[in-house]
């Protein structure tokens, strides 16, 4: 019985992980589009104000979902935004 429950829970995690990857791929694709717009307007890739806004939103979204860990949000989005900037360059 426990084995079946654990198997189902692991399947749910696998499904969530697949969705996370799909969403990250979509995010990076949009980042490429933003890079084109920035290039056309001679704007820098990095936008500190926007990065702070994204992190603030992530922290608030985590809290709203019962996961109050601001440092995790900062760490996670530092990695995501680093990759987004790489994609834009």
Short mmCIF file of C-alpha atoms in Angstrom, two decimals:
data_model
loop_
_atom_site.label_atom_id
_atom_site.label_comp_id
_atom_site.label_asym_id
_atom_site.label_seq_id
_atom_site.Cartn_x
_atom_site.Cartn_y
_atom_site.Cartn_z
CA UNK A 1 0.00 0.00 0.00
CA UNK A 2 2.69 2.49 0.99
CA UNK A 3 4.61 1.57 -2.17
CA UNK A 4 1.62 2.44 -4.34
CA UNK A 5 1.07 5.75 -2.59
CA UNK A 6 4.75 6.65 -2.91
CA UNK A 7 4.75 5.67 -6.58
CA UNK A 8 1.75 7.94 -7.23
CA UNK A 9 3.32 10.84 -5.34
CA UNK A 10 6.57 10.42 -7.28
CA UNK A 11 4.60 10.40 -10.53
CA UNK A 12 3.01 13.68 -9.48
CA UNK A 13 6.46 15.14 -8.80
CA UNK A 14 7.65 13.94 -12.22
CA UNK A 15 4.65 15.64 -13.84
CA UNK A 16 5.34 18.85 -11.95
CA UNK A 17 9.02 18.74 -12.92
CA UNK A 18 8.06 18.30 -16.59
CA UNK A 19 5.76 21.33 -16.36
CA UNK A 20 8.48 23.40 -14.68
CA UNK A 21 10.89 22.62 -17.53
CA UNK A 22 8.23 23.44 -20.14
CA UNK A 23 7.54 26.77 -18.45
CA UNK A 24 11.24 27.60 -18.17
CA UNK A 25 11.71 26.83 -21.87
CA UNK A 26 8.80 29.16 -22.65
CA UNK A 27 10.29 31.84 -20.37
CA UNK A 28 13.65 31.63 -22.15
CA UNK A 29 11.95 31.81 -25.54
CA UNK A 30 10.21 35.02 -24.47
CA UNK A 31 13.54 36.32 -23.15
CA UNK A 32 14.92 35.93 -26.70
CA UNK A 33 12.06 38.05 -28.01
CA UNK A 34 12.76 40.69 -25.37
CA UNK A 35 16.43 40.67 -26.38
CA UNK A 36 15.46 41.54 -29.94
CA UNK A 37 13.37 44.46 -28.72
CA UNK A 38 16.16 45.66 -26.44
CA UNK A 39 18.66 45.43 -29.29
CA UNK A 40 16.38 47.42 -31.60
CA UNK A 41 16.05 50.11 -28.94
CA UNK A 42 19.72 50.01 -27.90
CA UNK A 43 18.74 49.05 -24.37
CA UNK A 44 21.01 47.10 -22.01
CA UNK A 45 20.29 43.43 -21.37
CA UNK A 46 20.33 43.86 -17.59
CA UNK A 47 17.50 45.77 -15.91
CA UNK A 48 18.12 45.81 -12.14
CA UNK A 49 14.74 47.39 -11.39
CA UNK A 50 12.90 44.65 -13.29
CA UNK A 51 14.99 41.94 -11.61
CA UNK A 52 14.08 43.30 -8.18
CA UNK A 53 10.41 43.34 -9.19
CA UNK A 54 10.58 39.71 -10.38
CA UNK A 55 12.18 38.58 -7.11
CA UNK A 56 9.64 40.53 -5.05
CA UNK A 57 6.81 38.89 -7.01
CA UNK A 58 8.36 35.45 -6.53
CA UNK A 59 8.64 35.98 -2.78
CA UNK A 60 5.02 37.14 -2.60
CA UNK A 61 3.81 34.21 -4.73
CA UNK A 62 5.66 31.73 -2.56
CA UNK A 63 4.16 33.26 0.60
CA UNK A 64 0.69 33.17 -0.94
CA UNK A 65 1.20 29.45 -1.54
CA UNK A 66 2.31 28.69 2.01
CA UNK A 67 6.05 28.62 1.37
CA UNK A 68 7.60 31.55 3.20
CA UNK A 69 11.27 31.37 2.19
CA UNK A 70 12.54 34.62 0.67
CA UNK A 71 16.10 33.33 0.34
CA UNK A 72 14.93 30.37 -1.73
CA UNK A 73 13.07 32.72 -4.08
CA UNK A 74 16.15 34.93 -4.39
CA UNK A 75 18.42 31.97 -5.08
CA UNK A 76 16.05 30.36 -7.55
CA UNK A 77 15.44 33.52 -9.51
CA UNK A 78 19.13 34.45 -9.50
CA UNK A 79 19.72 31.25 -11.49
CA UNK A 80 16.71 31.77 -13.75
CA UNK A 81 17.57 35.41 -14.49
CA UNK A 82 21.24 34.55 -15.09
CA UNK A 83 20.17 32.05 -17.74
CA UNK A 84 17.68 34.55 -19.19
CA UNK A 85 20.48 37.10 -19.61
CA UNK A 86 22.68 34.46 -21.26
CA UNK A 87 19.84 33.66 -23.68
CA UNK A 88 19.45 37.37 -24.44
CA UNK A 89 23.13 37.91 -25.21
#
